[in-house]
Coordinates of C-alpha atoms in Angstrom, one line a residue:
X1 CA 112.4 125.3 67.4
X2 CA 109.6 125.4 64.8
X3 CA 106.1 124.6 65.8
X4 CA 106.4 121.1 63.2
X5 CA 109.4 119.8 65.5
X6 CA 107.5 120.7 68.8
X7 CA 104.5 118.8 67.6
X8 CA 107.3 115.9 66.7
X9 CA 107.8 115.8 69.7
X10 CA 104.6 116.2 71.3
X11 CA 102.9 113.5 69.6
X12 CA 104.9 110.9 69.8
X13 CA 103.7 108.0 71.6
X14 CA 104.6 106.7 74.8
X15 CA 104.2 103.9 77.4
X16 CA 103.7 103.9 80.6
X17 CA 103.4 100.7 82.6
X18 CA 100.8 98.9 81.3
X19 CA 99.3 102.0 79.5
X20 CA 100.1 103.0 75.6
X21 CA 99.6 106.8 75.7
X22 CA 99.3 108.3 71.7
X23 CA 101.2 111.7 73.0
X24 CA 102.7 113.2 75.4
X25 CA 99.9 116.1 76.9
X26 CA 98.4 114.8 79.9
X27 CA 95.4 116.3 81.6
X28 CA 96.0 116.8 85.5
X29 CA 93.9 116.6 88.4
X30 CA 91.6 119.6 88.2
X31 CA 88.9 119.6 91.8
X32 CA 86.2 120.9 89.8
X33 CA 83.6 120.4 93.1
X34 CA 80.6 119.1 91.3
X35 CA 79.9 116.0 92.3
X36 CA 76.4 115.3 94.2
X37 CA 76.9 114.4 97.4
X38 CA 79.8 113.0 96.6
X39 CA 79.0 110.8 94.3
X40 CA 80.2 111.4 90.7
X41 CA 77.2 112.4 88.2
X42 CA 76.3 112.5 84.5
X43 CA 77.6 116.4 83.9
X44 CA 81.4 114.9 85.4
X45 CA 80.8 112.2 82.8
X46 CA 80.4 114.9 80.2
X47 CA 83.2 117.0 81.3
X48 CA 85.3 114.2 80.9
X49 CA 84.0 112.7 78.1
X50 CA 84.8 116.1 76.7
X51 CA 88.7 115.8 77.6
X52 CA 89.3 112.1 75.9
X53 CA 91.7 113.1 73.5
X54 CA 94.1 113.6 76.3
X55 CA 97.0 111.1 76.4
X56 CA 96.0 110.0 79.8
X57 CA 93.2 112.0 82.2
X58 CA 94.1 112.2 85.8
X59 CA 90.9 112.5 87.6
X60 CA 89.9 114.8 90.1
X61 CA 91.1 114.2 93.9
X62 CA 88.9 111.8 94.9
X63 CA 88.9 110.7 98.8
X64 CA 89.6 107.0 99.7
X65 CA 87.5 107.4 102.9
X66 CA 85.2 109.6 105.5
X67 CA 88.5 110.7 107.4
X68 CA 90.4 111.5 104.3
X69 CA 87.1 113.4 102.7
X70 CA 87.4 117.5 103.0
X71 CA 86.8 119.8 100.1
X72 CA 82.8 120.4 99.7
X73 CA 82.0 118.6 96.2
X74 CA 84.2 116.2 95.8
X75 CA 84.0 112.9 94.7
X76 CA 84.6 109.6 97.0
X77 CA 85.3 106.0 95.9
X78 CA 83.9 104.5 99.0
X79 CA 81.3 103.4 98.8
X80 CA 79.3 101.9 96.3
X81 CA 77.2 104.0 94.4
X82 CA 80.5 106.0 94.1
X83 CA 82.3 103.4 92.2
X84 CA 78.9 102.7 90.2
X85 CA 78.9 106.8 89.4
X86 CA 82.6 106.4 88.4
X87 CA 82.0 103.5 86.2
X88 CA 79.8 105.5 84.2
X89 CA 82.3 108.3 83.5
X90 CA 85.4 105.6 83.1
X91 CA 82.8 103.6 80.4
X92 CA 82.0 107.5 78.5
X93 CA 86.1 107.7 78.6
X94 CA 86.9 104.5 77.1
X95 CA 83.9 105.0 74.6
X96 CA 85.5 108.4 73.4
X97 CA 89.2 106.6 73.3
X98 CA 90.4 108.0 75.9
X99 CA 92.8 106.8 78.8
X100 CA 92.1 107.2 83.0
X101 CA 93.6 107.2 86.4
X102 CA 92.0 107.9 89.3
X103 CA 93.6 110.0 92.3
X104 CA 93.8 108.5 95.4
X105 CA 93.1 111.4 98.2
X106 CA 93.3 111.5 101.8
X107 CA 93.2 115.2 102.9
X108 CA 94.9 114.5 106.6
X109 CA 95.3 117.8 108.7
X110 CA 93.3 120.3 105.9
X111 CA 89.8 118.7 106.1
X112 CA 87.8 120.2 109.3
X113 CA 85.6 119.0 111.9
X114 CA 82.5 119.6 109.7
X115 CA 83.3 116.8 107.5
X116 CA 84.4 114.2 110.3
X117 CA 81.2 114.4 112.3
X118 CA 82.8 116.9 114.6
X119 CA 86.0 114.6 115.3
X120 CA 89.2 116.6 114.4
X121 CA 90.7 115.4 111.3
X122 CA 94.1 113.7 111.2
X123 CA 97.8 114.2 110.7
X124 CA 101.5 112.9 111.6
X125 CA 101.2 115.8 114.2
X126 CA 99.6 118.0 116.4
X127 CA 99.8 121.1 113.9
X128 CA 97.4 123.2 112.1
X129 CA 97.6 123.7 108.4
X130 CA 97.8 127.4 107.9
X131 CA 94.8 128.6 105.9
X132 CA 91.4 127.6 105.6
X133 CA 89.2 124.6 105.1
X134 CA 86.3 124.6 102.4
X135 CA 83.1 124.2 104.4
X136 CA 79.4 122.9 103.3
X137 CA 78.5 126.4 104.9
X138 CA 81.7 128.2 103.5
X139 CA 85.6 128.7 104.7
X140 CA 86.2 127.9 108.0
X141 CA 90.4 128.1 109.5
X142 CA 91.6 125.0 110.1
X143 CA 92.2 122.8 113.3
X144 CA 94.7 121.0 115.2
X145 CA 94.5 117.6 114.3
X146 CA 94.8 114.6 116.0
X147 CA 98.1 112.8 115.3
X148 CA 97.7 109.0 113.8
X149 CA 98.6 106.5 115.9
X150 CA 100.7 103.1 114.3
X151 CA 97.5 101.5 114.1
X152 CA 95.5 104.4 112.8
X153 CA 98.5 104.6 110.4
X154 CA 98.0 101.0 109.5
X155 CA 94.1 101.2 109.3
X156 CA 94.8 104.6 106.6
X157 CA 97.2 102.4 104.5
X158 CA 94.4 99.7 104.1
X159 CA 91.6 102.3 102.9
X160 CA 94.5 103.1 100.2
X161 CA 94.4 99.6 99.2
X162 CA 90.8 99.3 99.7
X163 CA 90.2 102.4 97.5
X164 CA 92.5 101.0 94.7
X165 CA 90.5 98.0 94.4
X166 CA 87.7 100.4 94.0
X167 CA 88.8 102.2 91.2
X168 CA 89.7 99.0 89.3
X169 CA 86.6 98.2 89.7
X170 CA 84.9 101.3 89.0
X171 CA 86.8 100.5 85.2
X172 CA 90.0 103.1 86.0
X173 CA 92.8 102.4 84.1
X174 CA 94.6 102.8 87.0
X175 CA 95.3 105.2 89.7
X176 CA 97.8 108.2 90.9
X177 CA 98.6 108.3 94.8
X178 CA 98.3 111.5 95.5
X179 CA 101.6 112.9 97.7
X180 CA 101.4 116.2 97.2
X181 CA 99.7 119.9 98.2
X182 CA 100.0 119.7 101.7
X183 CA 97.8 116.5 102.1
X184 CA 98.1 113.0 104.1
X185 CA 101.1 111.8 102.7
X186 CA 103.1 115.2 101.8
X187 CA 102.1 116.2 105.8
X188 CA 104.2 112.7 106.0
X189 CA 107.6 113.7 104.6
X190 CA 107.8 117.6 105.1
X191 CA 110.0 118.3 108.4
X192 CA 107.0 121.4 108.7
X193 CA 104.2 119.4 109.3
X194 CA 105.8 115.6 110.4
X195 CA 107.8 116.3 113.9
X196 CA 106.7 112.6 115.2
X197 CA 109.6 110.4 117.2
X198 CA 108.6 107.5 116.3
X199 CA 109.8 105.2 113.3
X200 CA 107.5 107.4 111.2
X201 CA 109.2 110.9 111.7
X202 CA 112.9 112.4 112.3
X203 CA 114.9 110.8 109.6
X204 CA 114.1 111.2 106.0
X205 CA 114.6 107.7 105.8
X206 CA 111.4 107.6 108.4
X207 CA 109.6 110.3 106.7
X208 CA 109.6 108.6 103.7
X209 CA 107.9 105.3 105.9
X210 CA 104.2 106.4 105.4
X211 CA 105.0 106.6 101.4
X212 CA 107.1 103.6 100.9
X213 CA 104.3 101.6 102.6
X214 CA 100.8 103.4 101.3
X215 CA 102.4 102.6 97.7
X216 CA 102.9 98.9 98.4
X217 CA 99.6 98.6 99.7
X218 CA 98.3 99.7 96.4
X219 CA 100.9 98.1 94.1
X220 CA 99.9 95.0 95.6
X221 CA 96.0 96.1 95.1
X222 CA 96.5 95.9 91.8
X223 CA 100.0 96.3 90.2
X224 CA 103.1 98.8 90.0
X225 CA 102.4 99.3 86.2
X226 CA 99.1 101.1 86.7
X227 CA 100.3 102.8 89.6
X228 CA 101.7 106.7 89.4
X229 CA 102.0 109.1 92.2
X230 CA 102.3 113.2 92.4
X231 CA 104.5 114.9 94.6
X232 CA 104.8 118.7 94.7
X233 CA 109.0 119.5 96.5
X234 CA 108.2 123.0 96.7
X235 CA 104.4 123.7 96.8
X236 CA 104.4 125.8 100.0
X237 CA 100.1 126.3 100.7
X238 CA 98.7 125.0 103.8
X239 CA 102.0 126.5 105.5
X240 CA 103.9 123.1 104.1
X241 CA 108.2 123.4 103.9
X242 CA 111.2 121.5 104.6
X243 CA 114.2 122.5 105.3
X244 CA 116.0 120.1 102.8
X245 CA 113.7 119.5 99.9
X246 CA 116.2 118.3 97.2
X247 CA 117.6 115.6 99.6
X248 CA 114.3 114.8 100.5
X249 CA 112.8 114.6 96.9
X250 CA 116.1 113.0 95.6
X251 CA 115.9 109.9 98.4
X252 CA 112.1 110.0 97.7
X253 CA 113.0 109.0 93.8
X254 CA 115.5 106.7 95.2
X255 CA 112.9 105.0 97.1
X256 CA 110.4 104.6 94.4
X257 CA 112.7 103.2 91.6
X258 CA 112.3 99.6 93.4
X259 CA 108.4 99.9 92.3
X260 CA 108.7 100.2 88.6
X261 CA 105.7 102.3 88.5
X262 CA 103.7 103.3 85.5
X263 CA 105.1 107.3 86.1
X264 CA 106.3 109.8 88.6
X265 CA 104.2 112.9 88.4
X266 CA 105.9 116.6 89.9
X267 CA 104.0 119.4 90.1
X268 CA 106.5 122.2 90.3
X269 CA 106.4 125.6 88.6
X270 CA 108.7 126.4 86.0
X271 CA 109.1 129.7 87.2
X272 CA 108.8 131.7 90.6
X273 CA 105.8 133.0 91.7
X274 CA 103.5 130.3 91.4
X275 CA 101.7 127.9 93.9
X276 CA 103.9 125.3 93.1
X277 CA 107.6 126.9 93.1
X278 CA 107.1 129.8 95.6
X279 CA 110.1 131.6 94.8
X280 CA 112.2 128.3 95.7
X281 CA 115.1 126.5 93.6
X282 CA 113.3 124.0 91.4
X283 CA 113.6 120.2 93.0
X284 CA 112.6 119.0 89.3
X285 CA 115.9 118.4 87.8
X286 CA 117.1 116.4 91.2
X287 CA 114.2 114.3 91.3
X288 CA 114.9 113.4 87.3
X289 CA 118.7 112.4 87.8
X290 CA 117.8 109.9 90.2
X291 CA 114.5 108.5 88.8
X292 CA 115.3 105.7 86.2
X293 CA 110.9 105.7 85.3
X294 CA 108.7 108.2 83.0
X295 CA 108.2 111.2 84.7
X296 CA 105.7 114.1 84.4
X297 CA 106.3 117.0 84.8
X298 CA 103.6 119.5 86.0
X299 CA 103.5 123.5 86.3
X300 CA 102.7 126.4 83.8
X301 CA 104.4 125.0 80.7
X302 CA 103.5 126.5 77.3
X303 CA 103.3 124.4 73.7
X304 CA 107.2 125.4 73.5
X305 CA 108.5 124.5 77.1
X306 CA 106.7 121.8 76.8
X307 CA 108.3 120.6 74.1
X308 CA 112.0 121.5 75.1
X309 CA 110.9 119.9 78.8
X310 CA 110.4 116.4 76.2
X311 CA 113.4 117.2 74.0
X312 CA 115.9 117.5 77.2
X313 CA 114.5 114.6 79.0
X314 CA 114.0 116.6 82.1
X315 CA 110.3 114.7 81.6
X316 CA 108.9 112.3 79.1
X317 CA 105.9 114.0 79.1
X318 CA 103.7 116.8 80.7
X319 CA 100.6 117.5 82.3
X320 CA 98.2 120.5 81.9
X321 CA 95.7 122.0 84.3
X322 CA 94.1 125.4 83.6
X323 CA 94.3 125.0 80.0
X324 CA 92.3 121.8 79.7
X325 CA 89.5 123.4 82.1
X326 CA 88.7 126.1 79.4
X327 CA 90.1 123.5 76.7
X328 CA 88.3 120.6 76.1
X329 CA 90.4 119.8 72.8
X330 CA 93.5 120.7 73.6
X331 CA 95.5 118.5 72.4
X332 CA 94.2 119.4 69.0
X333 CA 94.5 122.8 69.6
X334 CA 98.0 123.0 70.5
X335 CA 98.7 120.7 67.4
X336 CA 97.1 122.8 65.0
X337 CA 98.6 125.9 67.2
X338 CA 95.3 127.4 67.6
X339 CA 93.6 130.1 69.8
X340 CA 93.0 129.1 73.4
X341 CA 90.2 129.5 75.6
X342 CA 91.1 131.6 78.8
X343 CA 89.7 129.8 82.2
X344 CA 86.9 131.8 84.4
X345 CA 88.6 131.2 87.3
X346 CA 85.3 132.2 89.5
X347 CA 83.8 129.1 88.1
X348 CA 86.4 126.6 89.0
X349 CA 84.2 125.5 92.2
X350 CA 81.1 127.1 91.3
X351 CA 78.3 123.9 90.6
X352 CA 77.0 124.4 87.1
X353 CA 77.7 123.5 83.4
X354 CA 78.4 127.0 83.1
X355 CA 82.6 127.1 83.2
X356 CA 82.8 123.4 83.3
X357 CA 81.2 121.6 80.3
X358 CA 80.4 124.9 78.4
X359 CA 83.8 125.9 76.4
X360 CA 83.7 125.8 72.8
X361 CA 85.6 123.0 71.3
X362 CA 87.4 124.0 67.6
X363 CA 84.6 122.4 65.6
X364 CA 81.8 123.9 68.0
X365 CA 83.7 127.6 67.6

């Protein structure tokens, strides 16, 4: 295909829920650790400020509580002068015509005692996260956590509700649950890391329990149409598997038709080798057949793939990490089929402008 039809198909517009997108090149969740003490700060609000012309920016994972808070850096939305931090940034967004979700994050198993006051974080079960955790005083392996109890369970599906109100307050346009890389609620439905009894564990059908009722909580925080949600079938860090992930995945995209959310978002690699498809059939084209909403798709796609992803409906449209961290304007960029910026990676946590707000847009170049 030429690059004229791929920008045809690119650029057209779309709607999701309640959200008008202008394209189809979404930027994803990027932790970028530079938050002050948690609380979001005027260089995020340049860096996305930067990043407006996105169809729609997924924030960074941002923790709905204490307990679900472990990656040193990140942002909250609990509290607030976290929401009032966030409300700058949304307002700088809007300003520059952009579009934003926020990511609801609860870390489960892979944050560490250092974060919880020296209580072991939580989990469905008893077992350690292969790995390790990302310290205030550097990488530490991870623990055994303690598995929720029903209440607890309860009590976590409330600070998702809680932390949804939040970010409409905070000016989001509306928020993405985050179910994916090994945290809270992909520690849920993975046979790996959920080996509970109870009514929350065993079946897939009881796997799937913790979802089903963390996105009504936050559907009925605010609505289904400015709700989306990222799941990642065959990421495999943290030591996460199952042993069925395209029944699981299918009956998971079964289950969330009923919500008519704004989108579906799958972060799976296109091909082997990468974090998100570790050498593992792709779950992608399973998930698609059975979901009837807009779906993103998610994992080291080019201008062209992206494109043909569009073109075969395998996703409506797709999302971009490592290429909007060293592009700021790449939407333009891939429009006008311009040179990209390569990514420092040794600056992707690193506190700083430098790597973050520093790469050269087309008209600064």
């Amino acid at each position: 295909m030429t690059a004229t039809h791929d920008n045809e198909t690119l650029f057209q517009p779309l709607r999701i829920g309640a959200i008008e997108l202008p394209h189809r090149i979404v930027m994803a969740p990027l932790t970028r650790a530079r938050s002050t003490d948690r609380v979001p700060n005027a260089l995020m609000e340049e860096y996305y400020s930067q990043r407006s012309s996105a169809a729609l920016i997924i924030s960074e994972a941002t923790a709905i509580s204490e307990q679900g808070y472990g990656w040193h850096g990140a942002p909250g939305i609990y509290t607030a002068e976290q929401v009032e931090g966030w409300k700058r940034i949304t307002d700088a967004v809007h300003t520059s015509g952009g579009r934003m979700f926020l990511q609801l994050w609860h870390m489960g198993r892979v944050s560490h005692p250092d974060y919880q006051g020296g209580q072991l974080p939580v989990g469905p079960s008893s077992i350690a996260a292969t790995g390790e955790a990302h310290t205030p005083t550097g990488k530490k392996p991870y623990v055994v956590p303690q598995a929720l109890s029903p209440s607890a369970i309860a009590s976590v599906i409330d600070d998702y509700a809680k932390a949804t109100g939040r970010a409409r307050e905070a000016g989001f346009d509306g928020v993405e649950i985050h179910g994916a890389n090994g945290y809270l609620i992909d520690q849920f439905l993975r046979d790996s890391s959920n080996q509970r009894t109870d009514e929350y564990g065993g079946s897939i059908e009881n796997r799937l329990r913790f979802l089903r009722e963390v996105v009504t909580a936050v559907t009925n925080a605010w609505s289904a149409d400015r709700t989306g949600i990222r799941l990642s079938p065959t990421m495999s860090g943290n030591g996460m598997a199952d042993s069925d992930p395209i029944e699981l995945y299918s009956r998971a995209a079964q289950m969330l038709n009923r919500f008519q959310l704004a989108y579906l978002h799958i972060a799976e690699a296109i091909r082997p080798g990468r974090l998100y498809n570790a050498d593992a059939p792709r779950v992608t084209p399973y998930i698609r057949a059975e979901f009837e909403g807009v779906l993103f798709a998610n994992g080291g796609y080019e201008k062209a793939t992206a494109a043909n992803a569009i073109r075969t409906r395998e996703a409506d449209a797709v999302v971009f990490g490592q290429k909007f961290i060293a592009n700021p304007d790449l939407p333009e960029r891939l429009r006008a089929d311009a040179p990209l910026n390569e990514p420092e990676v040794a600056t992707y946590y690193a506190p700083g402008a430098h790597g973050y707000t520093d790469y050269p847009s087309l008209v600064r170049s």
